[in-house]
Amino acid sequence: MPDTMTDSILIHNCTLLTAPNAPLLANASLQTKGDTIVAIGTTETMPQADTSQATTIIDGQGKLLMPGLINAHNHCAMTLFRGMADDLELATWLSKYIFPAEARHVNEEMVYHCSKLAAAEMIFSGTTTVADGYFFEGQAAQAFVDTGLRAIAAHGLIDFPAPGVPNPARNLETASEFLDEWQDKHPRITPAIFAHSPYTCSSETLQQAKRVATERQVPFFIHVAESSQEQAMIQAARGTSPIRHLNALGLLDPGTICIHCVWLDEEDLTLLAKTRAGVVVCPQSHLKLASGTAPVSAMIEHGIQVGLGTDGCASNNSLDMFREMDLLSKTQKLHTLNATSISARQALTCATINNAKLLGLGNIGQLRPGYKADLILLDMQQPHLTPCYNQDLLVYGANGADVHTVIIDGRMVMADKKIQTFDIETTMLEVRRLARQLAGSLH
């Protein structure tokens, strides 16, 4: 489909939420030019909104305009494995199902089509930026370019034969080649490095991967402290916790993003705060795999920057960030037995401003003049969104199906719940074909 980026979009007559803690603004207008927000106000304060210069004019009557959501952890191509292996604990899920399926079925074609499917699901549900980590990540990055998403695309490393890297000794070489190809290749794509975990990567691999990420000034992601089994494994092998193991290797700093962090003690929390490493939690995945509940309230009390992601939909099984925000708040209330723990607005902050900061994308996550035009419109004319007193309803009442329009980088990616950038029907046909091949190999 043709690139539908417009010179200027004017959205008027809407309810506007510029940031999680800002008041809702009625009868509001927002104007973009190119990829940037240029003006925000009310009908009264923006009477000069230049309709003659607007290529696209959207009447926002009955709709709420807000920042696009950011999914800070995903394995997009794993849409192929959605529903393949449910109701299993993490170690069994990985060793008996996911790793064998990846060895047989993950290739360039699979990663491209299945990442496009994930992109569609995220666009439909209001996500405008994703941090992805997987194999053949160049194909995932191309899928994000073709669908219109903004993305951090992280090349995956693991210390055993993996799709695309049958010889683990070439891990770092392959990662460097990926960075060579994608650094500065496309304005919406930021390449990065993703080391799977401290139990699948040697200390040497972790240190070398972090060194490359630091030298190339790209983010470094790692799964860590996800389960009690991992905690016991690292304690037995290293005599310390997973977080303290990473710190001893020199991995913890503001450029490192630690995924999951369910099993943390006070010393771990202090280290994460001191080193200013980021944390991303995935509540629904933690629940489904019975990993536990990440101590997010304690993290925030320690001053740790906490973001939010869905994880891959093989362990979720949804990529809807509205559901994830709702679960983040409610699981923390249950975990602490404190109804004030992680408010709706804190959850929304995690999915927008915090995620933007963690990913090094400081010009998204809020609607402000000069920021990138990544924004979504929700259809509020629905029973479950009536009445709407404030933005808390977006966390506790809304869901991805309420998203009506998605604009990314000033480009109309979804209008009237129809994706504008690619043919989703063709993508679903391709993934169903791949799924038939996968299903045949399971018997």
CSV table of C-alpha atoms in Angstrom, one decimal:
chain,number,residue,atom,x,y,z
A,1,MET,CA,0.0,0.0,0.0
A,2,PRO,CA,1.2,3.6,-0.6
A,3,ASP,CA,2.9,5.6,2.2
A,4,THR,CA,0.0,7.6,3.7
A,5,MET,CA,2.1,10.1,5.7
A,6,THR,CA,0.6,13.5,5.3
A,7,ASP,CA,2.0,17.0,5.5
A,8,SER,CA,-0.4,18.0,8.2
A,9,ILE,CA,-3.1,16.4,10.3
A,10,LEU,CA,-5.6,18.4,12.3
A,11,ILE,CA,-7.7,16.6,14.9
A,12,HIS,CA,-10.4,18.9,16.5
A,13,ASN,CA,-13.4,18.7,18.8
A,14,CYS,CA,-11.9,15.8,20.8
A,15,THR,CA,-11.2,15.1,24.5
A,16,LEU,CA,-7.4,15.3,24.9
A,17,LEU,CA,-5.0,13.6,27.3
A,18,THR,CA,-1.5,15.0,26.8
A,19,ALA,CA,0.2,13.0,29.6
A,20,PRO,CA,-0.8,10.4,32.3
A,21,ASN,CA,-1.1,13.0,35.1
A,22,ALA,CA,-2.5,15.9,33.0
A,23,PRO,CA,-6.1,16.9,33.2
A,24,LEU,CA,-8.5,15.9,30.4
A,25,LEU,CA,-8.9,18.7,28.0
A,26,ALA,CA,-12.4,19.1,26.5
A,27,ASN,CA,-13.1,20.5,23.0
A,28,ALA,CA,-9.5,20.1,22.2
A,29,SER,CA,-7.4,20.4,19.0
A,30,LEU,CA,-4.1,19.0,18.0
A,31,GLN,CA,-2.2,19.7,14.8
A,32,THR,CA,0.8,17.9,13.3
A,33,LYS,CA,3.2,18.8,10.5
A,34,GLY,CA,5.3,16.1,9.0
A,35,ASP,CA,6.3,13.7,11.8
A,36,THR,CA,5.9,16.3,14.6
A,37,ILE,CA,3.2,17.7,16.8
A,38,VAL,CA,3.1,21.5,16.2
A,39,ALA,CA,0.1,22.8,18.2
A,40,ILE,CA,-2.2,21.8,21.0
A,41,GLY,CA,-5.1,23.7,22.5
A,42,THR,CA,-8.9,24.1,22.8
A,43,THR,CA,-11.3,25.4,20.2
A,44,GLU,CA,-11.1,28.7,22.0
A,45,THR,CA,-7.3,28.8,22.3
A,46,MET,CA,-6.6,27.5,18.8
A,47,PRO,CA,-9.0,29.4,16.6
A,48,GLN,CA,-6.1,29.9,14.1
A,49,ALA,CA,-5.7,26.1,13.5
A,50,ASP,CA,-4.9,26.2,9.8
A,51,THR,CA,-7.4,24.0,8.1
A,52,SER,CA,-6.2,25.1,4.7
A,53,GLN,CA,-2.8,23.6,5.4
A,54,ALA,CA,-4.1,20.4,6.9
A,55,THR,CA,-4.0,17.5,4.4
A,56,THR,CA,-6.2,15.5,6.7
A,57,ILE,CA,-8.9,16.8,9.1
A,58,ILE,CA,-10.4,14.5,11.7
A,59,ASP,CA,-13.5,15.3,13.7
A,60,GLY,CA,-12.8,13.9,17.2
A,61,GLN,CA,-16.4,14.2,18.5
A,62,GLY,CA,-17.0,11.4,21.0
A,63,LYS,CA,-13.3,10.4,20.9
A,64,LEU,CA,-10.3,10.7,23.2
A,65,LEU,CA,-6.9,11.6,21.9
A,66,MET,CA,-3.9,10.3,23.9
A,67,PRO,CA,-0.3,9.3,23.4
A,68,GLY,CA,0.3,6.0,21.6
A,69,LEU,CA,1.2,3.2,24.0
A,70,ILE,CA,4.7,1.7,24.1
A,71,ASN,CA,5.3,-2.0,24.5
A,72,ALA,CA,8.8,-2.3,26.0
A,73,HIS,CA,9.2,-6.1,25.7
A,74,ASN,CA,8.0,-8.4,23.0
A,75,HIS,CA,9.1,-11.3,20.8
A,76,CYS,CA,6.9,-10.4,17.9
A,77,ALA,CA,7.6,-13.4,15.7
A,78,MET,CA,6.3,-15.7,18.4
A,79,THR,CA,2.8,-15.0,17.3
A,80,LEU,CA,3.2,-18.3,15.5
A,81,PHE,CA,3.4,-20.1,18.9
A,82,ARG,CA,0.3,-18.5,20.4
A,83,GLY,CA,-1.7,-21.2,22.0
A,84,MET,CA,0.8,-24.0,21.0
A,85,ALA,CA,1.8,-24.7,24.6
A,86,ASP,CA,-0.3,-23.3,27.4
A,87,ASP,CA,-0.6,-24.0,31.1
A,88,LEU,CA,3.1,-25.0,31.7
A,89,GLU,CA,5.7,-23.6,34.0
A,90,LEU,CA,8.6,-21.7,32.5
A,91,ALA,CA,11.3,-24.3,32.4
A,92,THR,CA,9.1,-27.0,30.8
A,93,TRP,CA,7.5,-24.5,28.4
A,94,LEU,CA,10.9,-23.4,27.1
A,95,SER,CA,12.8,-26.7,27.0
A,96,LYS,CA,10.0,-29.0,25.8
A,97,TYR,CA,8.1,-26.8,23.5
A,98,ILE,CA,9.4,-23.4,22.6
A,99,PHE,CA,13.1,-24.1,22.0
A,100,PRO,CA,12.3,-27.3,19.9
A,101,ALA,CA,9.7,-25.4,17.9
A,102,GLU,CA,12.1,-22.5,17.3
A,103,ALA,CA,14.8,-24.9,16.1
A,104,ARG,CA,12.4,-26.4,13.5
A,105,HIS,CA,10.3,-23.5,12.3
A,106,VAL,CA,12.1,-20.2,12.9
A,107,ASN,CA,13.5,-18.8,9.6
A,108,GLU,CA,13.6,-15.5,7.8
A,109,GLU,CA,10.1,-16.0,6.2
A,110,MET,CA,8.5,-16.9,9.5
A,111,VAL,CA,10.0,-13.9,11.4
A,112,TYR,CA,8.9,-11.5,8.7
A,113,HIS,CA,5.3,-12.6,8.4
A,114,CYS,CA,4.7,-13.3,12.1
A,115,SER,CA,6.3,-10.0,13.1
A,116,LYS,CA,3.9,-8.3,10.7
A,117,LEU,CA,1.0,-10.1,12.4
A,118,ALA,CA,2.2,-8.9,15.8
A,119,ALA,CA,2.5,-5.4,14.4
A,120,ALA,CA,-1.1,-5.5,13.2
A,121,GLU,CA,-2.3,-6.7,16.6
A,122,MET,CA,-0.4,-3.9,18.3
A,123,ILE,CA,-1.6,-1.2,15.9
A,124,PHE,CA,-5.2,-2.4,16.3
A,125,SER,CA,-4.9,-2.1,20.1
A,126,GLY,CA,-3.1,1.3,20.2
A,127,THR,CA,0.6,0.4,20.5
A,128,THR,CA,2.8,2.8,18.4
A,129,THR,CA,6.2,1.6,19.5
A,130,VAL,CA,7.6,-1.8,20.4
A,131,ALA,CA,10.8,-3.1,21.8
A,132,ASP,CA,11.3,-6.5,20.1
A,133,GLY,CA,14.0,-9.1,20.6
A,134,TYR,CA,14.4,-12.3,18.6
A,135,PHE,CA,16.3,-14.2,15.9
A,136,PHE,CA,16.6,-13.0,12.3
A,137,GLU,CA,15.8,-9.6,13.7
A,138,GLY,CA,16.6,-7.8,10.4
A,139,GLN,CA,13.4,-9.4,9.1
A,140,ALA,CA,11.5,-8.2,12.1
A,141,ALA,CA,12.9,-4.7,11.6
A,142,GLN,CA,11.8,-4.8,8.0
A,143,ALA,CA,8.3,-5.9,9.1
A,144,PHE,CA,8.1,-2.9,11.4
A,145,VAL,CA,9.2,-0.6,8.6
A,146,ASP,CA,6.5,-2.0,6.2
A,147,THR,CA,3.7,-1.8,8.8
A,148,GLY,CA,4.5,1.7,10.1
A,149,LEU,CA,5.5,0.9,13.7
A,150,ARG,CA,8.3,2.6,15.6
A,151,ALA,CA,10.6,-0.1,17.1
A,152,ILE,CA,13.6,-1.0,19.0
A,153,ALA,CA,14.8,-4.1,17.2
A,154,ALA,CA,17.2,-6.2,19.3
A,155,HIS,CA,19.3,-9.0,17.9
A,156,GLY,CA,19.0,-12.1,20.1
A,157,LEU,CA,22.0,-14.0,21.6
A,158,ILE,CA,22.0,-17.4,23.2
A,159,ASP,CA,24.9,-19.8,23.9
A,160,PHE,CA,23.7,-22.8,21.9
A,161,PRO,CA,22.8,-23.3,18.2
A,162,ALA,CA,20.0,-21.0,17.3
A,163,PRO,CA,18.0,-20.0,14.2
A,164,GLY,CA,20.3,-18.1,11.9
A,165,VAL,CA,23.3,-18.7,14.1
A,166,PRO,CA,24.0,-22.5,14.1
A,167,ASN,CA,27.5,-21.8,15.5
A,168,PRO,CA,27.2,-19.9,18.8
A,169,ALA,CA,30.8,-18.7,18.4
A,170,ARG,CA,29.5,-16.3,15.7
A,171,ASN,CA,27.0,-14.7,18.1
A,172,LEU,CA,28.8,-11.4,18.4
A,173,GLU,CA,29.8,-11.3,14.8
A,174,THR,CA,26.2,-11.7,13.7
A,175,ALA,CA,25.1,-9.1,16.2
A,176,SER,CA,27.6,-6.6,14.8
A,177,GLU,CA,26.5,-7.3,11.3
A,178,PHE,CA,22.9,-6.6,12.3
A,179,LEU,CA,24.0,-3.3,13.9
A,180,ASP,CA,26.0,-2.4,10.8
A,181,GLU,CA,22.9,-2.9,8.6
A,182,TRP,CA,20.3,-1.2,10.7
A,183,GLN,CA,22.0,1.7,12.6
A,184,ASP,CA,20.8,4.9,10.9
A,185,LYS,CA,19.0,2.8,8.2
A,186,HIS,CA,15.5,4.0,9.0
A,187,PRO,CA,14.4,6.8,11.3
A,188,ARG,CA,11.7,4.7,13.1
A,189,ILE,CA,14.0,1.7,13.8
A,190,THR,CA,16.6,1.6,16.6
A,191,PRO,CA,18.8,-1.6,16.5
A,192,ALA,CA,19.8,-3.1,19.8
A,193,ILE,CA,21.2,-6.3,21.4
A,194,PHE,CA,19.2,-8.8,23.5
A,195,ALA,CA,21.1,-11.5,25.5
A,196,HIS,CA,18.5,-14.1,26.4
A,197,SER,CA,19.4,-14.7,30.1
A,198,PRO,CA,22.2,-15.4,32.6
A,199,TYR,CA,21.3,-19.1,32.4
A,200,THR,CA,21.5,-19.5,28.6
A,201,CYS,CA,24.5,-17.1,28.1
A,202,SER,CA,28.0,-17.5,29.6
A,203,SER,CA,29.6,-14.7,31.5
A,204,GLU,CA,32.0,-14.1,28.6
A,205,THR,CA,29.1,-13.9,26.1
A,206,LEU,CA,27.2,-11.4,28.4
A,207,GLN,CA,30.3,-9.2,28.8
A,208,GLN,CA,31.1,-9.2,25.1
A,209,ALA,CA,27.5,-8.5,24.1
A,210,LYS,CA,27.3,-5.6,26.6
A,211,ARG,CA,30.7,-4.3,25.4
A,212,VAL,CA,29.4,-4.2,21.8
A,213,ALA,CA,26.2,-2.5,22.9
A,214,THR,CA,28.1,0.1,24.8
A,215,GLU,CA,30.6,0.8,22.0
A,216,ARG,CA,27.8,1.1,19.5
A,217,GLN,CA,25.6,3.2,21.9
A,218,VAL,CA,22.6,0.9,21.5
A,219,PRO,CA,20.3,-0.5,24.2
A,220,PHE,CA,21.2,-3.9,25.9
A,221,PHE,CA,18.3,-6.1,27.0
A,222,ILE,CA,18.4,-9.3,29.1
A,223,HIS,CA,15.8,-11.5,30.8
A,224,VAL,CA,16.8,-11.8,34.4
A,225,ALA,CA,15.3,-13.0,37.8
A,226,GLU,CA,12.2,-14.3,36.1
A,227,SER,CA,11.5,-17.4,38.1
A,228,SER,CA,12.4,-19.2,41.3
A,229,GLN,CA,14.1,-21.9,39.2
A,230,GLU,CA,16.4,-19.3,37.7
A,231,GLN,CA,17.1,-17.9,41.1
A,232,ALA,CA,18.1,-21.3,42.4
A,233,MET,CA,20.2,-22.2,39.3
A,234,ILE,CA,22.3,-19.0,39.5
A,235,GLN,CA,22.7,-19.2,43.2
A,236,ALA,CA,24.0,-22.8,42.9
A,237,ALA,CA,26.3,-21.9,40.0
A,238,ARG,CA,27.5,-18.4,41.0
A,239,GLY,CA,26.8,-18.2,44.7
A,240,THR,CA,24.7,-15.1,44.3
A,241,SER,CA,21.5,-13.8,42.9
A,242,PRO,CA,20.9,-13.2,39.1
A,243,ILE,CA,21.0,-9.4,39.6
A,244,ARG,CA,24.2,-9.5,41.6
A,245,HIS,CA,25.7,-11.8,39.1
A,246,LEU,CA,25.0,-9.3,36.3
A,247,ASN,CA,26.4,-6.5,38.5
A,248,ALA,CA,29.6,-8.4,39.1
A,249,LEU,CA,30.0,-8.8,35.4
A,250,GLY,CA,29.7,-5.0,35.0
A,251,LEU,CA,26.5,-5.2,33.0
A,252,LEU,CA,24.2,-3.0,35.1
A,253,ASP,CA,24.1,0.7,34.0
A,254,PRO,CA,21.5,3.0,32.4
A,255,GLY,CA,22.0,1.4,29.0
A,256,THR,CA,20.9,-2.0,30.3
A,257,ILE,CA,17.2,-3.0,30.4
A,258,CYS,CA,16.4,-5.9,32.7
A,259,ILE,CA,13.3,-7.8,31.7
A,260,HIS,CA,11.0,-9.4,34.3
A,261,CYS,CA,12.8,-8.9,37.7
A,262,VAL,CA,10.2,-10.9,39.5
A,263,TRP,CA,12.6,-12.4,42.2
A,264,LEU,CA,14.4,-9.6,43.8
A,265,ASP,CA,15.6,-9.0,47.4
A,266,GLU,CA,16.5,-5.8,49.1
A,267,GLU,CA,20.1,-5.9,47.9
A,268,ASP,CA,19.0,-6.4,44.3
A,269,LEU,CA,16.7,-3.5,44.5
A,270,THR,CA,19.4,-1.3,45.9
A,271,LEU,CA,21.8,-2.3,43.1
A,272,LEU,CA,19.3,-1.6,40.4
A,273,ALA,CA,18.6,1.8,41.8
A,274,LYS,CA,22.3,2.6,42.3
A,275,THR,CA,23.3,1.5,38.8
A,276,ARG,CA,20.2,3.2,37.2
A,277,ALA,CA,19.6,0.1,35.1
A,278,GLY,CA,16.0,0.0,33.8
A,279,VAL,CA,13.4,-2.7,34.5
A,280,VAL,CA,10.5,-3.9,32.3
A,281,VAL,CA,7.8,-6.1,33.8
A,282,CYS,CA,5.3,-8.2,32.0
A,283,PRO,CA,2.5,-9.0,34.5
A,284,GLN,CA,0.3,-11.2,32.3
A,285,SER,CA,3.2,-13.4,31.3
A,286,HIS,CA,4.3,-13.6,34.9
A,287,LEU,CA,0.8,-14.7,35.9
A,288,LYS,CA,0.4,-17.3,33.1
A,289,LEU,CA,3.8,-18.9,33.7
A,290,ALA,CA,3.2,-18.7,37.5
A,291,SER,CA,6.6,-16.9,37.8
A,292,GLY,CA,5.4,-14.7,40.6
A,293,THR,CA,4.6,-11.0,40.9
A,294,ALA,CA,7.4,-8.5,40.3
A,295,PRO,CA,7.8,-6.1,43.3
A,296,VAL,CA,7.0,-3.0,41.3
A,297,SER,CA,5.8,-0.9,44.2
A,298,ALA,CA,9.2,-1.5,46.0
A,299,MET,CA,11.1,-0.8,42.7
A,300,ILE,CA,9.4,2.6,42.5
A,301,GLU,CA,10.0,3.3,46.1
A,302,HIS,CA,13.7,2.7,45.5
A,303,GLY,CA,13.7,5.1,42.5
A,304,ILE,CA,14.0,2.4,39.8
A,305,GLN,CA,12.7,3.3,36.4
A,306,VAL,CA,10.0,0.7,35.6
A,307,GLY,CA,8.5,0.1,32.2
A,308,LEU,CA,5.8,-2.3,30.9
A,309,GLY,CA,5.6,-4.9,28.2
A,310,THR,CA,3.5,-7.8,27.1
A,311,ASP,CA,6.3,-10.4,26.5
A,312,GLY,CA,5.7,-12.6,23.4
A,313,CYS,CA,2.1,-13.7,22.9
A,314,ALA,CA,3.2,-17.3,23.3
A,315,SER,CA,3.3,-16.6,27.1
A,316,ASN,CA,0.6,-14.0,27.4
A,317,ASN,CA,-1.3,-14.6,24.9
A,318,SER,CA,-2.3,-11.0,24.0
A,319,LEU,CA,-0.4,-8.0,22.9
A,320,ASP,CA,-3.0,-5.5,24.2
A,321,MET,CA,-1.2,-3.0,26.4
A,322,PHE,CA,-4.5,-1.8,27.9
A,323,ARG,CA,-4.9,-5.2,29.4
A,324,GLU,CA,-1.3,-5.1,30.6
A,325,MET,CA,-1.8,-1.7,32.4
A,326,ASP,CA,-4.9,-3.0,34.1
A,327,LEU,CA,-3.1,-6.1,35.3
A,328,LEU,CA,0.0,-4.1,36.5
A,329,SER,CA,-2.1,-2.0,38.8
A,330,LYS,CA,-4.4,-4.8,40.1
A,331,THR,CA,-1.6,-7.4,40.6
A,332,GLN,CA,0.4,-4.9,42.6
A,333,LYS,CA,-2.7,-4.1,44.8
A,334,LEU,CA,-3.1,-7.8,45.5
A,335,HIS,CA,0.7,-8.4,46.0
A,336,THR,CA,0.9,-5.6,48.6
A,337,LEU,CA,-2.6,-5.9,49.9
A,338,ASN,CA,-2.7,-2.1,49.5
A,339,ALA,CA,-5.5,-0.6,47.3
A,340,THR,CA,-3.3,2.5,46.7
A,341,SER,CA,-0.4,0.6,45.2
A,342,ILE,CA,0.4,1.4,41.6
A,343,SER,CA,-2.5,3.7,40.6
A,344,ALA,CA,-4.1,3.7,37.2
A,345,ARG,CA,-2.0,6.8,36.3
A,346,GLN,CA,1.2,5.2,37.4
A,347,ALA,CA,0.4,2.2,35.2
A,348,LEU,CA,-0.3,4.6,32.3
A,349,THR,CA,3.0,6.4,33.0
A,350,CYS,CA,4.8,3.0,32.8
A,351,ALA,CA,3.3,2.4,29.4
A,352,THR,CA,4.1,5.8,28.0
A,353,ILE,CA,6.6,8.2,29.6
A,354,ASN,CA,8.7,5.6,31.5
A,355,ASN,CA,8.9,3.2,28.5
A,356,ALA,CA,10.0,6.1,26.3
A,357,LYS,CA,12.8,7.1,28.7
A,358,LEU,CA,13.9,3.5,29.2
A,359,LEU,CA,14.2,2.9,25.5
A,360,GLY,CA,16.1,6.2,24.9
A,361,LEU,CA,13.2,7.7,23.0
A,362,GLY,CA,12.6,10.9,24.9
A,363,ASN,CA,10.5,12.6,22.2
A,364,ILE,CA,7.5,10.2,22.4
A,365,GLY,CA,5.2,9.1,25.3
A,366,GLN,CA,3.5,12.5,25.7
A,367,LEU,CA,1.6,14.8,23.4
A,368,ARG,CA,3.6,18.1,23.3
A,369,PRO,CA,4.6,20.5,20.6
A,370,GLY,CA,7.9,19.3,19.2
A,371,TYR,CA,7.3,15.7,20.1
A,372,LYS,CA,6.9,13.0,17.5
A,373,ALA,CA,3.3,12.6,16.3
A,374,ASP,CA,2.6,9.2,17.8
A,375,LEU,CA,-1.0,9.3,19.0
A,376,ILE,CA,-4.2,7.3,19.1
A,377,LEU,CA,-7.9,8.1,19.2
A,378,LEU,CA,-10.3,6.0,21.3
A,379,ASP,CA,-14.0,5.7,20.5
A,380,MET,CA,-15.6,6.7,23.9
A,381,GLN,CA,-19.2,6.4,22.7
A,382,GLN,CA,-19.6,2.9,24.2
A,383,PRO,CA,-21.4,1.6,27.3
A,384,HIS,CA,-18.3,0.4,29.1
A,385,LEU,CA,-16.6,3.9,28.7
A,386,THR,CA,-19.7,5.9,29.8
A,387,PRO,CA,-19.4,8.0,31.9
A,388,CYS,CA,-15.7,9.1,31.7
A,389,TYR,CA,-14.7,11.3,34.6
A,390,ASN,CA,-11.0,11.0,34.2
A,391,GLN,CA,-8.2,9.0,32.6
A,392,ASP,CA,-8.3,6.2,35.2
A,393,LEU,CA,-11.1,4.7,33.0
A,394,LEU,CA,-8.5,4.1,30.3
A,395,VAL,CA,-6.7,1.6,32.5
A,396,TYR,CA,-9.6,0.0,34.3
A,397,GLY,CA,-12.3,0.1,31.6
A,398,ALA,CA,-10.8,0.5,28.1
A,399,ASN,CA,-9.3,-2.2,26.0
A,400,GLY,CA,-7.5,-2.3,22.7
A,401,ALA,CA,-10.7,-2.8,20.7
A,402,ASP,CA,-11.7,0.7,21.6
A,403,VAL,CA,-8.9,2.2,19.5
A,404,HIS,CA,-10.3,3.9,16.4
A,405,THR,CA,-7.3,5.8,14.8
A,406,VAL,CA,-3.6,5.3,15.0
A,407,ILE,CA,-1.0,7.9,13.8
A,408,ILE,CA,2.7,7.1,14.0
A,409,ASP,CA,5.4,9.5,13.0
A,410,GLY,CA,2.8,11.7,11.5
A,411,ARG,CA,1.5,8.9,9.3
A,412,MET,CA,-2.0,7.6,9.3
A,413,VAL,CA,-1.4,3.9,10.1
A,414,MET,CA,-5.0,3.0,11.1
A,415,ALA,CA,-8.2,5.0,10.3
A,416,ASP,CA,-11.7,3.9,11.4
A,417,LYS,CA,-10.3,0.6,12.7
A,418,LYS,CA,-8.8,-0.2,9.3
A,419,ILE,CA,-5.0,-0.6,8.8
A,420,GLN,CA,-3.8,1.7,6.0
A,421,THR,CA,-0.2,0.5,5.6
A,422,PHE,CA,-0.4,-3.2,4.5
A,423,ASP,CA,-2.9,-6.0,3.7
A,424,ILE,CA,-3.6,-7.7,7.0
A,425,GLU,CA,-5.6,-10.5,5.3
A,426,THR,CA,-2.6,-11.6,3.3
A,427,THR,CA,-0.4,-11.6,6.4
A,428,MET,CA,-2.9,-13.8,8.3
A,429,LEU,CA,-3.1,-16.2,5.4
A,430,GLU,CA,0.7,-16.5,5.5
A,431,VAL,CA,0.8,-17.1,9.2
A,432,ARG,CA,-2.0,-19.7,9.0
A,433,ARG,CA,0.0,-21.5,6.3
A,434,LEU,CA,3.0,-21.5,8.7
A,435,ALA,CA,0.8,-22.7,11.5
A,436,ARG,CA,-0.3,-25.7,9.5
A,437,GLN,CA,3.3,-26.7,9.1
A,438,LEU,CA,3.9,-26.3,12.8
A,439,ALA,CA,0.8,-28.2,13.7
A,440,GLY,CA,1.8,-31.1,11.5
A,441,SER,CA,5.2,-31.3,13.2
A,442,LEU,CA,3.6,-31.6,16.6
A,443,HIS,CA,2.1,-35.0,16.0
